[in-house]
Coordinates of C-alpha atoms and ligand atoms in Angstrom, one line a residue:
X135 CA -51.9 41.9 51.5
X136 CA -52.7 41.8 55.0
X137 CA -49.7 43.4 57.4
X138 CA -50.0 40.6 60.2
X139 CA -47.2 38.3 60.0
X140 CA -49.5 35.0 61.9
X141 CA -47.2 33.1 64.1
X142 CA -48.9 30.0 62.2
X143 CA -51.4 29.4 59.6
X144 CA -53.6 26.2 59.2
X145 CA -54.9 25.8 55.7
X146 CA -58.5 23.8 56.3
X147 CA -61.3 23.2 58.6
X148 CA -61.7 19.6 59.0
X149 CA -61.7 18.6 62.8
X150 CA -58.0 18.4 62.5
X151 CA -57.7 21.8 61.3
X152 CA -60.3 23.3 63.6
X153 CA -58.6 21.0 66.8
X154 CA -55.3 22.1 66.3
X155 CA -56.5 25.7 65.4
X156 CA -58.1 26.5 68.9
X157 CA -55.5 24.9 70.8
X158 CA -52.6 27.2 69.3
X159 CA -54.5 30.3 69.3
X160 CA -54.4 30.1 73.2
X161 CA -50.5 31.3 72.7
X162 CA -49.9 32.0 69.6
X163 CA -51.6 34.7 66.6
X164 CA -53.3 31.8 64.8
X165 CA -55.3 32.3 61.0
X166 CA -57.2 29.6 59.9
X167 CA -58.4 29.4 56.2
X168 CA -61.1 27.3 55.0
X169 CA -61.7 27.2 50.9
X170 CA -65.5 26.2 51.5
X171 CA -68.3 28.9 52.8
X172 CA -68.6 26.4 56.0
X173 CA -66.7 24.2 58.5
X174 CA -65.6 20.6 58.8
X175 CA -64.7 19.4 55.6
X176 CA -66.0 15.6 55.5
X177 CA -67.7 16.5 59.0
X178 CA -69.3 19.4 57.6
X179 CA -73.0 19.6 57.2
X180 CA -74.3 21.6 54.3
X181 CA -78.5 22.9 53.9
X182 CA -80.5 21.8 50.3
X183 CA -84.1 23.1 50.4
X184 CA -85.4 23.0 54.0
X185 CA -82.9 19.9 55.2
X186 CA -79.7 19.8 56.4
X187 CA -77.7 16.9 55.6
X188 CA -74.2 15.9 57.4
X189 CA -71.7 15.3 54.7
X190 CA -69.6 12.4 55.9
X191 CA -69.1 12.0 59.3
X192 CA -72.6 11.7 61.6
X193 CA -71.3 9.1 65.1
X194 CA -69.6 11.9 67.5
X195 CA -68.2 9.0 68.9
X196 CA -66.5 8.2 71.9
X197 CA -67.4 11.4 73.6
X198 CA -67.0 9.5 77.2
X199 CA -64.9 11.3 80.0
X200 CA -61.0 10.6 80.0
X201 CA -61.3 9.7 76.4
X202 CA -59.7 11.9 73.3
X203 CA -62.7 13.6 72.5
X204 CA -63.9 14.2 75.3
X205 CA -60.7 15.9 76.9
X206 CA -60.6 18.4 73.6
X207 CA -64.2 19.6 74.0
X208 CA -63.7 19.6 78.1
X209 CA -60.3 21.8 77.3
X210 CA -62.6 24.8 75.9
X211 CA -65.6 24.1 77.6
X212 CA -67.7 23.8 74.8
X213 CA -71.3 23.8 74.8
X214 CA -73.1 21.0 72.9
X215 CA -76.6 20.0 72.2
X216 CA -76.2 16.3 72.0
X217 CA -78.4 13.2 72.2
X218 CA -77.1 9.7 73.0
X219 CA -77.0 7.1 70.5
X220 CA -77.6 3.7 72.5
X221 CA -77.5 1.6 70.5
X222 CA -74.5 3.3 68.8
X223 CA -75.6 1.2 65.8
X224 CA -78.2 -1.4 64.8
X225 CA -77.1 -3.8 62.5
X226 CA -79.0 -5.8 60.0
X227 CA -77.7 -9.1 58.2
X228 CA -80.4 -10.8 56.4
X229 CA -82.9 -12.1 58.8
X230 CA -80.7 -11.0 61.7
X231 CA -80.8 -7.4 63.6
X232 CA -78.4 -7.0 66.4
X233 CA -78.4 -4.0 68.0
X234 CA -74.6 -2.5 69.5
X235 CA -75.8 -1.6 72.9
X236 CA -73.3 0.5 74.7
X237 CA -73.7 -2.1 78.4
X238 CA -71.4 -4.8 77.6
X239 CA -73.5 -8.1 79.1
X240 CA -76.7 -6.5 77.2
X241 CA -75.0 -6.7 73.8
X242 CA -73.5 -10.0 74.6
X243 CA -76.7 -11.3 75.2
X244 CA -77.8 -9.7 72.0
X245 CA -75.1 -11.3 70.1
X246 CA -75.8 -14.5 71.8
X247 CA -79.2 -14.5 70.1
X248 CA -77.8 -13.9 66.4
X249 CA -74.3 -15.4 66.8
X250 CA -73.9 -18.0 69.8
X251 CA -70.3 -18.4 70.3
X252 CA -69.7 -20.4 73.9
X253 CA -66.8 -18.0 74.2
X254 CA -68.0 -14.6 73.2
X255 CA -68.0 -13.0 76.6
X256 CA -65.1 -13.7 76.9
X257 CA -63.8 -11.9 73.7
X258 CA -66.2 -9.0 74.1
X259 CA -65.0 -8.0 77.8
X260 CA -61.4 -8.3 75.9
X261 CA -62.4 -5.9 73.5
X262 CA -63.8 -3.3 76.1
X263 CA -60.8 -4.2 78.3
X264 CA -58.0 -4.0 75.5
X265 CA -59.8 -0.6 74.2
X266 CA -59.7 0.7 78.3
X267 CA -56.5 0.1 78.9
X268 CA -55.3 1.2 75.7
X269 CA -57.4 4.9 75.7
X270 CA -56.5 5.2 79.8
X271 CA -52.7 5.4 78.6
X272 CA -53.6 8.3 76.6
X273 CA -49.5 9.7 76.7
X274 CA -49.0 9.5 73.0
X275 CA -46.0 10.9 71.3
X276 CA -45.2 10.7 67.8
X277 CA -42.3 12.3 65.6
X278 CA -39.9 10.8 63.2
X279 CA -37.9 13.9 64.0
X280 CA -37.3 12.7 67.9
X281 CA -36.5 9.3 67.6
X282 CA -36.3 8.8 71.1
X283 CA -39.4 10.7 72.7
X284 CA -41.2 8.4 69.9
X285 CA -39.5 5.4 70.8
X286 CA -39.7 6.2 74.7
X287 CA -43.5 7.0 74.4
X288 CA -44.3 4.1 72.0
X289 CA -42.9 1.6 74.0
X290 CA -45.0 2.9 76.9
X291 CA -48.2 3.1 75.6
X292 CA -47.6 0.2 72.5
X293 CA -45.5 -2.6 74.2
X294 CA -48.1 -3.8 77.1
X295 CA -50.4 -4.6 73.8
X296 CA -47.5 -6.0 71.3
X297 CA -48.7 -10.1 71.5
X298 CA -52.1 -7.9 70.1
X299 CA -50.2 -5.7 68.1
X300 CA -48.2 -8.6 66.2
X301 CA -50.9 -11.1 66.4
X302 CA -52.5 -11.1 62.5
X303 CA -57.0 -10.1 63.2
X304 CA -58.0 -13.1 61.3
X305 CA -55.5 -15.2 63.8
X306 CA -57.1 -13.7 66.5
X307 CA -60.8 -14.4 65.9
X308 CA -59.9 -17.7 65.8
X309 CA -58.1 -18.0 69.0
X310 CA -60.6 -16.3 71.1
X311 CA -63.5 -17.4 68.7
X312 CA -62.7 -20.4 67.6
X313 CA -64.5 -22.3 64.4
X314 CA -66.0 -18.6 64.1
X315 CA -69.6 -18.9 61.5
X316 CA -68.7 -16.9 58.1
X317 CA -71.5 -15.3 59.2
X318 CA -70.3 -14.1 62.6
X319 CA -66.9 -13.2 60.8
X320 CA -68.9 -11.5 58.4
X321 CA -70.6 -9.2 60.8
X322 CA -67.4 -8.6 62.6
X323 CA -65.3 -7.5 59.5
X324 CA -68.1 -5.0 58.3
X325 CA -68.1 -3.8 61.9
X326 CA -64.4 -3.1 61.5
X327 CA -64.6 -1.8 58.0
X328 CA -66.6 1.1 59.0
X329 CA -63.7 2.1 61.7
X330 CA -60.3 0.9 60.1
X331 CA -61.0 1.1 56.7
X332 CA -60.3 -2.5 56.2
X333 CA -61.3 -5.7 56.9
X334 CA -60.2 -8.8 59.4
X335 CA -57.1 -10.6 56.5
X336 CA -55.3 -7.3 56.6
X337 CA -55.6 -5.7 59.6
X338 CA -53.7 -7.1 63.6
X339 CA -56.0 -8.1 65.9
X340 CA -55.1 -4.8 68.5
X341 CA -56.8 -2.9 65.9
X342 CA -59.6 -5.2 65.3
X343 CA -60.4 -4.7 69.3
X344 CA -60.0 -1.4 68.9
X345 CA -62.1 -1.0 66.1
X346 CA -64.8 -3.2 67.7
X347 CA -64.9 -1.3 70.6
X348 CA -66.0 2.6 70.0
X349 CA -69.7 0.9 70.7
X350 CA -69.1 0.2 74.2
X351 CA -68.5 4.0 74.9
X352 CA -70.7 6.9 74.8
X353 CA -71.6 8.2 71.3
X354 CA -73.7 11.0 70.5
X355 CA -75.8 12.7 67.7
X356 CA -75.4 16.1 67.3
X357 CA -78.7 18.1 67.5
X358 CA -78.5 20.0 64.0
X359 CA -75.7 17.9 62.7
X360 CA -72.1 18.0 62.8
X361 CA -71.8 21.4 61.6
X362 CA -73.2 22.4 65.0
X363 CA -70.4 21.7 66.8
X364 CA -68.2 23.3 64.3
X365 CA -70.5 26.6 65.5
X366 CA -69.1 25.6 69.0
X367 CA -65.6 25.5 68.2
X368 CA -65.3 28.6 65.8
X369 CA -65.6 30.5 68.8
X370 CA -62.2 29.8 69.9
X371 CA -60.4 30.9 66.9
X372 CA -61.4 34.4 66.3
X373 CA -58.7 34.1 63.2
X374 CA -61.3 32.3 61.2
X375 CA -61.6 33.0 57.0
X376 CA -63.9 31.0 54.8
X377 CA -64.1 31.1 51.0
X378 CA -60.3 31.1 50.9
X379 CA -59.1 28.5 48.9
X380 CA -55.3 28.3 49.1
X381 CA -53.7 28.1 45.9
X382 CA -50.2 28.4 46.0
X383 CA -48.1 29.2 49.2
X384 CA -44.3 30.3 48.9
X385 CA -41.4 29.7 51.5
X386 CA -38.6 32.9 52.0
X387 CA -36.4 33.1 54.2
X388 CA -38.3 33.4 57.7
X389 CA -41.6 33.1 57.0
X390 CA -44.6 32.3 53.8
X391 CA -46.7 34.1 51.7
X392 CA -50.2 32.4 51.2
X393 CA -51.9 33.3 48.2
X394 CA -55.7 32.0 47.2
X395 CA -57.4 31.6 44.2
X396 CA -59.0 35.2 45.0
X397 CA -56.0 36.8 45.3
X398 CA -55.5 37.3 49.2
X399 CA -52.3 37.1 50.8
X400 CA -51.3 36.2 53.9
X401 CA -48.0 36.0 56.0
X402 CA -47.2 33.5 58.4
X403 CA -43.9 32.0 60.0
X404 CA -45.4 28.5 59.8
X405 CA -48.0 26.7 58.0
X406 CA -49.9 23.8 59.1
X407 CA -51.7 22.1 56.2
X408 CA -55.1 19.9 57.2
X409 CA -54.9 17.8 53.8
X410 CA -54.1 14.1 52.9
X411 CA -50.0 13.5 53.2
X412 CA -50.2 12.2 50.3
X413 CA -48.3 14.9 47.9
X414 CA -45.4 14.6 50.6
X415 CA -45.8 10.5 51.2
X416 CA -46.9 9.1 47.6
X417 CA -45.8 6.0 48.7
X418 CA -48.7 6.2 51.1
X419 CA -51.3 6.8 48.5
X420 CA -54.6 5.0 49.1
X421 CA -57.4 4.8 46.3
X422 CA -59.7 3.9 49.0
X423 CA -63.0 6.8 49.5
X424 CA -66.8 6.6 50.0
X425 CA -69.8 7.4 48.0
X426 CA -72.3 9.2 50.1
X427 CA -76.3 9.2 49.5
X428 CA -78.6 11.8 50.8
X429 CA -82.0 11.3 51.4
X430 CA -85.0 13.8 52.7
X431 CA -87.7 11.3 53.8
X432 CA -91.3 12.0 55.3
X433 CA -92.3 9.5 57.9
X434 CA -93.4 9.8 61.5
X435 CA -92.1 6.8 63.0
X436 CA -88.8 6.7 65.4
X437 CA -86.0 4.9 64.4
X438 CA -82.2 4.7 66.0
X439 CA -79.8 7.1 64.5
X440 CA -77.6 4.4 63.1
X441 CA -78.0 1.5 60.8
X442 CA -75.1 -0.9 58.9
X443 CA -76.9 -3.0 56.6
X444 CA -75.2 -5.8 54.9
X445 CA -75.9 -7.5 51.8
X446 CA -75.1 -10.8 50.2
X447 CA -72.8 -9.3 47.4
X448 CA -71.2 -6.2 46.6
X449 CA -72.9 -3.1 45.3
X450 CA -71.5 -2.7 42.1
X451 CA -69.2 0.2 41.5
X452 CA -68.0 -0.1 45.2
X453 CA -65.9 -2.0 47.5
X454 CA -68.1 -3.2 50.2
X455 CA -71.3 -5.5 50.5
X456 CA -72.7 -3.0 53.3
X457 CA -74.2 0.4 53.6
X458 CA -73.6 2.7 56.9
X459 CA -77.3 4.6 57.3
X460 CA -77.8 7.8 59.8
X461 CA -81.1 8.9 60.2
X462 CA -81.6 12.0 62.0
X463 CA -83.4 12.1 65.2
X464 CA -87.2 12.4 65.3
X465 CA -87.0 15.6 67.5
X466 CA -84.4 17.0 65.8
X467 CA -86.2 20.0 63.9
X468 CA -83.0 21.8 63.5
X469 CA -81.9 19.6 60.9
X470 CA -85.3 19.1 58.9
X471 CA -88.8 20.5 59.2
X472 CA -91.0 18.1 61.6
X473 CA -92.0 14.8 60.2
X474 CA -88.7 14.9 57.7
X475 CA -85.7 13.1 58.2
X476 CA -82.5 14.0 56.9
X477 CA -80.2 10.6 56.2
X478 CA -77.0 10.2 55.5
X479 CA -75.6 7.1 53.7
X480 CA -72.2 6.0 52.6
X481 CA -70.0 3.5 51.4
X482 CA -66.9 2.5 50.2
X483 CA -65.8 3.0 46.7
X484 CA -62.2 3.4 45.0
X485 CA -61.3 6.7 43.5
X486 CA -60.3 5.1 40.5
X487 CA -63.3 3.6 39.7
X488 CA -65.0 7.5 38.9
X489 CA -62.3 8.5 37.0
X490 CA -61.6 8.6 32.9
X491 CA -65.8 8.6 32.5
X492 CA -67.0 10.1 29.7
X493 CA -69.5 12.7 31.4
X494 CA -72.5 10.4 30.6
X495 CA -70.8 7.3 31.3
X496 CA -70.2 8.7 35.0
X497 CA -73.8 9.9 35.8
X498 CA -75.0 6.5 34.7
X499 CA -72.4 5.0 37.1
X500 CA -73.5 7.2 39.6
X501 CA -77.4 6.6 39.4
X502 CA -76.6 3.2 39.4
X503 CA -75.4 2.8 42.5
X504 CA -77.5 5.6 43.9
X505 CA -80.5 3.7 42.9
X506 CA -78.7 0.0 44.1
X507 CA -78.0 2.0 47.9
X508 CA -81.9 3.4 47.9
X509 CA -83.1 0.1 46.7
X510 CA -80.6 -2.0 49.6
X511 CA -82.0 0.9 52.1
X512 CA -86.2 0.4 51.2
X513 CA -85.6 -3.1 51.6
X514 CA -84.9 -2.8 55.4
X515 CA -87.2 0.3 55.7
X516 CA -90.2 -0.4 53.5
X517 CA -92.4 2.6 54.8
X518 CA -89.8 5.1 53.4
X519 CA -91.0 4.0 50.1
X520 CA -93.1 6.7 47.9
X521 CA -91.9 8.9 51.0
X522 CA -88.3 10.2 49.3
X523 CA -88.7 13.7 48.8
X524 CA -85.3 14.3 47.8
X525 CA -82.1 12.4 46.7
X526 CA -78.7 12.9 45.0
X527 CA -75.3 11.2 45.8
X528 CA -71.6 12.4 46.0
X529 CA -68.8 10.5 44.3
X530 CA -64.5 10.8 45.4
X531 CA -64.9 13.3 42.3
X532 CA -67.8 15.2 44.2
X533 CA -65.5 15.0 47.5
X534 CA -62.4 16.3 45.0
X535 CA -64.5 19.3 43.8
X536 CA -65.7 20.9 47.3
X537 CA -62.8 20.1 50.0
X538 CA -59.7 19.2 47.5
X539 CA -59.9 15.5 48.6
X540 CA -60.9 12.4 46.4
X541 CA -59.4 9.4 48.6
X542 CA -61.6 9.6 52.0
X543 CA -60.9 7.8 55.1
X544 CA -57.9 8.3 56.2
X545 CA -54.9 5.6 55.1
X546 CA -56.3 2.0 56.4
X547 CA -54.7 0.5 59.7
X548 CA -53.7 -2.3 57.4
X549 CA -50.5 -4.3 58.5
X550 CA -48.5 -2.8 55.9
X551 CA -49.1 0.7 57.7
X552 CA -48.3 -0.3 61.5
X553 CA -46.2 2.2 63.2
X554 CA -43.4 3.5 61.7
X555 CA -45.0 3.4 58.3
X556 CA -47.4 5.9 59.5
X557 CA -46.5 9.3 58.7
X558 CA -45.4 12.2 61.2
X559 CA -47.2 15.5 61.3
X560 CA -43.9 17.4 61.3
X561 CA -42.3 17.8 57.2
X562 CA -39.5 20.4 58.9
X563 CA -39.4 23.4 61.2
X564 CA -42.2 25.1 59.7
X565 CA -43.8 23.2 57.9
X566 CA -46.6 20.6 59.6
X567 CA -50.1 17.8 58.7
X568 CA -52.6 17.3 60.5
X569 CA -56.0 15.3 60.2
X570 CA -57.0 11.7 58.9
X571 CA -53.9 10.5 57.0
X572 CA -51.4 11.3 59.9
X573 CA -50.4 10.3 62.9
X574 CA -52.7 7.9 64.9
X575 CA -55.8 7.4 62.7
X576 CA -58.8 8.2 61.7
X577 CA -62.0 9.4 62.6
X578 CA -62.6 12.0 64.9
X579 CA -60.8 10.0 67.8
X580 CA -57.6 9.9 66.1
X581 CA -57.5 12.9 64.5
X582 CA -58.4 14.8 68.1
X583 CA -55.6 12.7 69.2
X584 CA -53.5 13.9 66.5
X585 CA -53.7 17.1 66.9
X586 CA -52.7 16.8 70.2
X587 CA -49.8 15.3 69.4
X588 CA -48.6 18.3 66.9
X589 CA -49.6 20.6 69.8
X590 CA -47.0 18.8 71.8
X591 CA -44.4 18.4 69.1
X592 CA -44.8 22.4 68.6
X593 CA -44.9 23.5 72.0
X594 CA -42.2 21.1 73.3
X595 CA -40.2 19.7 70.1
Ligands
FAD141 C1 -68.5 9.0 54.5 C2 -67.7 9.2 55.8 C3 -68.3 8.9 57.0 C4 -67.6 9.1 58.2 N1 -68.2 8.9 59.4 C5 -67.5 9.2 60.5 C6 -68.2 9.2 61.8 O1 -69.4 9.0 61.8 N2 -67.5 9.6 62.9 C7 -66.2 9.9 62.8 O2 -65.6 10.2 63.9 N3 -65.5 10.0 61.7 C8 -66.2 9.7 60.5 N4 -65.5 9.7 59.3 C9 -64.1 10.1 59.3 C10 -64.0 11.6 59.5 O3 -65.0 12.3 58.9 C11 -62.7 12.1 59.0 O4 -61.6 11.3 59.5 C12 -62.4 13.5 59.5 O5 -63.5 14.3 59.3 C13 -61.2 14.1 58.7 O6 -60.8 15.3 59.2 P1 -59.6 16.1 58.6 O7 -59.1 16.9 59.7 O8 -58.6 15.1 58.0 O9 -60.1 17.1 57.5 P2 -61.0 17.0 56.2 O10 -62.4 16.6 56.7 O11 -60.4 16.3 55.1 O12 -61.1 18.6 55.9 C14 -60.1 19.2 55.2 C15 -60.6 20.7 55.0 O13 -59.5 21.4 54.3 C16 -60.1 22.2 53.3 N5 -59.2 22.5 52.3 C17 -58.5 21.6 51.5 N6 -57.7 22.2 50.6 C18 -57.8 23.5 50.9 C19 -57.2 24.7 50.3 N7 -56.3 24.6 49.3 N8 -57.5 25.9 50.8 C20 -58.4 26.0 51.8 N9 -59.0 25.0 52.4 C21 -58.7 23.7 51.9 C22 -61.3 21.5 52.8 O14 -62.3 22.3 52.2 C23 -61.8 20.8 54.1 O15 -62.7 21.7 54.8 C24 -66.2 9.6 58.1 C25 -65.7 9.8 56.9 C26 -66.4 9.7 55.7 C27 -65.8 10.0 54.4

């Protein structure tokens, strides 16, 4: 057992972990323990062969001055190798590609050509408006604990948008878009999905902007993949243990004992645990995750680094008719050797659906809709075909196995979770969450933003 008594102890490395981890170490003896051998958890990247491949997360999105993101990475000066990703996606839809370009009357004249609506500039400068005025606010308080900072801060930052707020997504689209194509709503809930987790009939139509509008700011891919910028930010907690997974941790009087599965111990006044809420919040509980595809592919043409392609039905064994596709860059030779490209693709599945399989029954299940994602991918990319020189999948079960999660995601910004359904990072005085199922949302916006919100709560109560 180790003699230091940490002032606090966050179990994890996801963004949350590592966000909330730098910014305490500045005043107090912070540890940070990580059960994996790497960083980032579902932003991780992870090396097969000679290719690197990002494990979830590949948009670092929203990386624009005055934003969330931004301000964290600004706060420590980090140095980044970064290229930008305009357009931040390209989106195909049958015959139809429309390409998110980050300058607003480019894309509307993109969207024009796939989607006419005589009244979509108008909607699409209220998306960029709604999602500037909302981020510009930026003062965001949030703790069941202290009612009335929460309520006090809330009301500043959530009452100019309540009409948006209140007003059902679905209800929305048709005021601003009215007689909207199936088509056009199509595109726009798959856009959403890939943000909030849900689509357009369960969602308010503040989050709908929101959700619609990360691809009018600057997003970036990470030269080397995510893990890269986990590099960056180790540096700034010199605290820092991998291959410790936590297995039990015991609250005396003044402080815990941590124990993990190899027998280390550690002592720390408070604990700060970067895992879902759900153990604390059941009520919460989301089946809701992603199964992932990677793919090594030789080819020497150039192609954007992100691609949602939607098909007609859904993909059997999963919850969505689209797939989200990130293809490194073509100079990245960080990630893969020259002429290789590492890609990353996901969708979403249920947790339930890969659970109570017979062990044959789930790796026919699994090559099933591995082979259904390839096929949906060489359909749009025809050249990548014979070209595949390597692919395997990960299922919630894989995602359960490596970094203790099987739901992914975060919870969805569904109606039913507005607000105060949404849980607090503080459980008492020692005891705290933080990443993707707490307080704002997910992705790496929210979750920068949440850990700037326990930083406040713990620094100023
Ligand atoms: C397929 C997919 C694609 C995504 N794409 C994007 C994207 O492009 N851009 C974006 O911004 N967001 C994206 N997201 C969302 C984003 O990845 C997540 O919201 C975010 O990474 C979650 O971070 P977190 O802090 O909650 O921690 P997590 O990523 O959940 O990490 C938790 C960490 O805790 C560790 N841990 C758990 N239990 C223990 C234990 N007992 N002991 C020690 N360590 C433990 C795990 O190993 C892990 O490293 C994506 C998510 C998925 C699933």
């Amino acid at each position: 057992m180790e003699k230091i008594i940490y002032d606090f102890t966050v179990i994890g490395s996801g963004i949350g972990g590592c966000a909330i981890a730098s910014k305490l170490n500045k005043n107090y003896n912070t540890l940070l323990l990580e059960k994996e051998p790497y960083l980032g958890g579902c932003s991780g990247s992870f090396k097969r062969g000679k290719t690197t491949y990002n494990i979830g997360a590949t948009t670092f999105a929203t990386y624009q001055e005055g934003l969330p993101v931004y301000d964290f990475f600004k706060e420590f000066d980090l140095k980044l190798n970064l290229k930008k990703s305009d357009p931040a996606i390209t989106v195909i839809m049958g015959d139809k590609t429309i390409h998110r370009y980050q300058e607003l009357d480019k894309f509307i004249d993109e969207i024009n050509k796939s989607f006419y609506h005589p009244k979509n500039k108008e909607f699409w400068y209220k998306v960029k408006e709604i999602s500037n005025l909302f981020y510009k606010r930026g003062d965001f308080y949030y703790n069941k604990d202290n009612f009335t900072k929460t309520f006090y801060h809330l009301a500043k930052s959530i009452i100019p948008f309540s009409f948006y707020f209140l007003l059902p997504a679905k209800k929305g689209l048709q005021l601003f878009l009215p007689n909207i194509s199936k088509e056009y709503q199509e595109f726009i809930d798959n856009q959403i999905l890939i943000v909030a987790q849900a689509k357009s009939d369960e969602i308010n139509f503040m989050t709908l902007l929101l959700s619609l509008g990360y691809a009018l700011y600057d997003n970036y891919y990470p030269i080397g993949g995510m893990g890269k910028i986990f590099d960056e930010i180790s540096k700034h907690i010199p605290n820092l243990k991998l291959k410790q997974d936590v297995t039990s941790i015991t609250k005396h009087k003044d402080m815990f004992t941590i124990t993990t599965k190899k027998g280390n111990i550690y002592q720390s006044k408070n604990i700060i645990l970067n895992k879902p809420i759900f153990k604390q919040k059941p009520e919460l509980y989301t089946d809701q995750s992603a199964f992932v595809v990677y793919l090594s592919v030789k080819s020497d043409e150039i192609y954007h680094h992100h691609y949602q392609i939607i098909n007609d039905t859904i993909l059997k064994h999963s919850i969505s008719n689209s797939i989200f596709v990130s293809i490194s860059d073509y100079d990245d030779d960080l990630i893969a050797p020259k002429g290789i490209y590492s890609i990353t693709i996901s969708t979403h599945t249920k947790v339930s659906y890969w659970e109570n399989l017979s062990a044959s029954q789930y790796e026919i299940q699994k090559q099933m809709l591995q082979a259904e994602i390839v096929k949906l991918l060489l359909s749009q990319f025809p050249s990548f075909y014979g070209n595949i020189t390597d692919v395997f999948s990960a299922t919630p079960k894989t995602f359960g196995r490596y970094i203790k999660r099987k739901t992914l995601g975060g919870i969805p910004l569904s109606f039913k979770n507005l607000l105060f359904n949404i849980p607090s990072p503080k459980i008492d005085d020692n005891t705290y969450y933080v990443g993707d199922t707490v307080f704002p949302a997910q992705g790496w916006p929210g979750v920068i933003m949440g850990a700037k919100n326990l930083e406040r709560i713990i620094n100023n109560g």
